Amino acid sequence: MTGKIKVLLVEDNYMNKVLVREILTINKYEVIEARNGIEALGVLARDRPDLILMDMHLPEMDGITATRIIKSNEAYRDIPVLAITAAVSKSDEEELLGKGFDGFISKPVEFKDLLESISTALRGKKPGA
Ligand code: MN
């Protein structure tokens, strides 16, 4: 037990992945990664993240499909899933919430927005706490 909060980052874009990983690592989160929805489900079968950051457009299986599968499984349903998505309208936001996402982070990803969204989704639970 490290006491760290474990975040599963599902992202196929190299630069986005590096950016998010750096922000989270600097802030004492543990980051595990998957490149698409199928890999994400594979990770869930053997590991238990506290939260999932899910890109929408992914090869093999997209973020919406993967999230639908995650949220339909009782074993994974409680894990918050935040969509990483290009700037969205109010109706896009509502549509995402209807698809099971617990929130969203706008691209380009901003340091403060990312950390606040994660903290909100975890109800204030902090790394190392
Ligand atoms: Mn992508």
Coordinates of N, CA and C in Angstrom, one line a residue, residues 40-111:
A40 N -8.0 -0.8 -21.7 CA -8.5 -0.3 -20.4 C -9.3 -1.4 -19.7
L41 N -10.1 -2.2 -20.4 CA -10.9 -3.3 -19.8 C -9.9 -4.4 -19.3
G42 N -8.8 -4.6 -20.0 CA -7.8 -5.5 -19.6 C -7.2 -5.1 -18.3
V43 N -6.9 -3.8 -18.2 CA -6.3 -3.3 -16.9 C -7.3 -3.5 -15.8
L44 N -8.6 -3.2 -16.0 CA -9.6 -3.4 -14.9 C -9.7 -4.8 -14.5
A45 N -9.4 -5.8 -15.4 CA -9.6 -7.2 -15.0 C -8.5 -7.6 -14.0
R46 N -7.4 -6.8 -13.9 CA -6.3 -7.2 -12.9 C -5.9 -6.1 -12.0
D47 N -6.5 -4.9 -12.1 CA -6.1 -3.8 -11.3 C -7.3 -3.0 -10.9
R48 N -7.2 -2.1 -9.9 CA -8.3 -1.3 -9.4 C -7.9 0.1 -9.3
P49 N -8.1 0.9 -10.4 CA -7.9 2.3 -10.3 C -8.9 3.0 -9.4
D50 N -8.6 4.2 -8.8 CA -9.6 5.0 -8.1 C -10.4 5.8 -9.0
L51 N -9.8 6.1 -10.2 CA -10.5 6.9 -11.2 C -10.0 6.7 -12.6
I52 N -10.8 6.9 -13.6 CA -10.4 6.7 -15.0 C -10.5 8.0 -15.7
L53 N -9.5 8.3 -16.5 CA -9.5 9.4 -17.4 C -9.6 8.8 -18.8
M54 N -10.7 9.1 -19.5 CA -11.0 8.4 -20.8 C -11.1 9.3 -22.0
D55 N -10.1 9.2 -22.9 CA -10.2 9.9 -24.2 C -11.4 9.3 -24.9
M56 N -12.0 10.2 -25.8 CA -13.1 9.7 -26.6 C -12.7 8.9 -27.8
H57 N -11.8 9.5 -28.6 CA -11.5 8.8 -29.9 C -10.2 8.0 -29.7
L58 N -10.5 6.7 -29.7 CA -9.4 5.7 -29.5 C -9.5 4.6 -30.5
P59 N -8.3 4.1 -30.9 CA -8.4 2.9 -31.8 C -8.9 1.7 -31.1
E60 N -9.4 0.7 -31.9 CA -9.9 -0.6 -31.4 C -11.3 -0.4 -30.7
M61 N -11.3 0.3 -29.6 CA -12.6 0.6 -28.9 C -12.6 2.0 -28.3
D62 N -13.6 2.8 -28.7 CA -13.6 4.2 -28.3 C -14.0 4.3 -26.8
G63 N -13.9 5.6 -26.4 CA -14.1 5.9 -25.0 C -15.5 5.7 -24.5
I64 N -16.5 6.0 -25.4 CA -17.9 5.9 -25.1 C -18.3 4.4 -24.9
T65 N -17.8 3.6 -25.8 CA -18.1 2.2 -25.7 C -17.5 1.6 -24.5
A66 N -16.2 1.9 -24.2 CA -15.5 1.4 -23.1 C -16.2 1.8 -21.8
T67 N -16.7 3.0 -21.7 CA -17.3 3.5 -20.5 C -18.7 2.9 -20.3
R68 N -19.4 2.6 -21.4 CA -20.7 1.9 -21.3 C -20.5 0.5 -20.7
I69 N -19.4 -0.2 -21.1 CA -19.1 -1.5 -20.6 C -18.7 -1.4 -19.1
I70 N -17.9 -0.4 -18.8 CA -17.4 -0.3 -17.4 C -18.6 0.0 -16.5
K71 N -19.5 0.9 -17.0 CA -20.6 1.3 -16.1 C -21.7 0.2 -16.1
S72 N -21.7 -0.7 -17.0 CA -22.7 -1.8 -16.9 C -22.2 -3.0 -16.1
N73 N -21.0 -2.9 -15.6 CA -20.4 -4.0 -14.8 C -20.4 -3.6 -13.3
E74 N -21.1 -4.3 -12.5 CA -21.2 -4.0 -11.1 C -19.9 -3.8 -10.4
A75 N -18.9 -4.6 -10.9 CA -17.6 -4.6 -10.2 C -16.8 -3.3 -10.5
Y76 N -17.2 -2.6 -11.6 CA -16.4 -1.4 -12.0 C -17.3 -0.1 -11.8
R77 N -18.6 -0.3 -11.7 CA -19.5 0.9 -11.8 C -19.2 2.1 -10.9
D78 N -18.6 1.8 -9.7 CA -18.3 2.8 -8.7 C -17.1 3.6 -9.1
I79 N -16.3 3.2 -10.0 CA -15.1 4.0 -10.4 C -15.5 5.2 -11.2
P80 N -15.2 6.4 -10.8 CA -15.5 7.6 -11.6 C -14.8 7.6 -12.9
V81 N -15.5 7.9 -14.0 CA -14.9 8.0 -15.3 C -15.1 9.4 -15.8
L82 N -13.9 10.1 -16.1 CA -14.0 11.4 -16.6 C -13.6 11.4 -18.1
A83 N -14.4 12.0 -18.9 CA -14.1 12.1 -20.3 C -13.1 13.1 -20.6
I84 N -12.1 12.8 -21.4 CA -11.2 13.9 -21.9 C -11.7 14.2 -23.3
T85 N -12.2 15.4 -23.5 CA -12.9 15.7 -24.8 C -12.6 17.2 -25.2
A86 N -12.7 17.4 -26.5 CA -12.6 18.7 -27.1 C -13.7 19.6 -26.5
A87 N -13.5 20.8 -26.4 CA -14.5 21.8 -25.8 C -15.9 21.4 -26.2
V88 N -16.8 21.2 -25.3 CA -18.1 20.7 -25.5 C -19.2 21.8 -25.2
S89 N -20.3 21.6 -25.9 CA -21.4 22.5 -25.5 C -22.2 21.9 -24.4
K90 N -23.1 22.7 -23.9 CA -24.0 22.2 -22.7 C -24.7 20.9 -23.1
S91 N -25.2 20.8 -24.3 CA -25.9 19.6 -24.7 C -25.0 18.4 -24.9
D92 N -23.7 18.7 -25.3 CA -22.7 17.6 -25.4 C -22.4 17.1 -24.0
E93 N -22.3 18.0 -23.1 CA -22.0 17.6 -21.7 C -23.1 16.7 -21.1
E94 N -24.4 17.1 -21.4 CA -25.5 16.3 -20.9 C -25.5 15.0 -21.5
E95 N -25.2 14.9 -22.8 CA -25.2 13.6 -23.5 C -24.1 12.7 -22.9
L96 N -22.9 13.3 -22.6 CA -21.9 12.5 -22.0 C -22.3 12.0 -20.6
L97 N -22.9 12.8 -19.8 CA -23.4 12.4 -18.5 C -24.4 11.3 -18.6
G98 N -25.2 11.4 -19.7 CA -26.2 10.3 -19.9 C -25.6 9.0 -20.4
K99 N -24.4 9.1 -20.9 CA -23.7 7.9 -21.3 C -22.9 7.3 -20.2
G100 N -23.0 7.8 -19.0 CA -22.3 7.2 -17.8 C -21.1 7.9 -17.3
F101 N -20.6 8.9 -18.0 CA -19.5 9.6 -17.5 C -19.8 10.4 -16.3
D102 N -18.8 10.5 -15.4 CA -19.0 11.3 -14.2 C -18.6 12.7 -14.3
G103 N -18.0 13.1 -15.4 CA -17.6 14.4 -15.6 C -16.7 14.5 -16.8
F104 N -16.1 15.7 -17.1 CA -15.3 15.8 -18.3 C -14.2 16.8 -18.1
I105 N -13.1 16.6 -18.8 CA -12.0 17.5 -18.9 C -11.8 18.0 -20.3
S106 N -11.7 19.3 -20.5 CA -11.6 19.8 -21.8 C -10.2 19.7 -22.4
K107 N -10.1 19.4 -23.7 CA -8.8 19.6 -24.4 C -8.8 21.0 -25.0
P108 N -7.6 21.6 -25.0 CA -6.4 21.1 -24.4 C -6.4 21.1 -22.9
V109 N -5.8 20.0 -22.4 CA -5.9 19.8 -20.9 C -5.1 20.9 -20.2
E110 N -5.8 21.5 -19.2 CA -5.2 22.5 -18.4 C -4.9 21.9 -17.0
F111 N -3.8 22.2 -16.5 CA -3.3 21.8 -15.2 C -4.4 21.9 -14.1

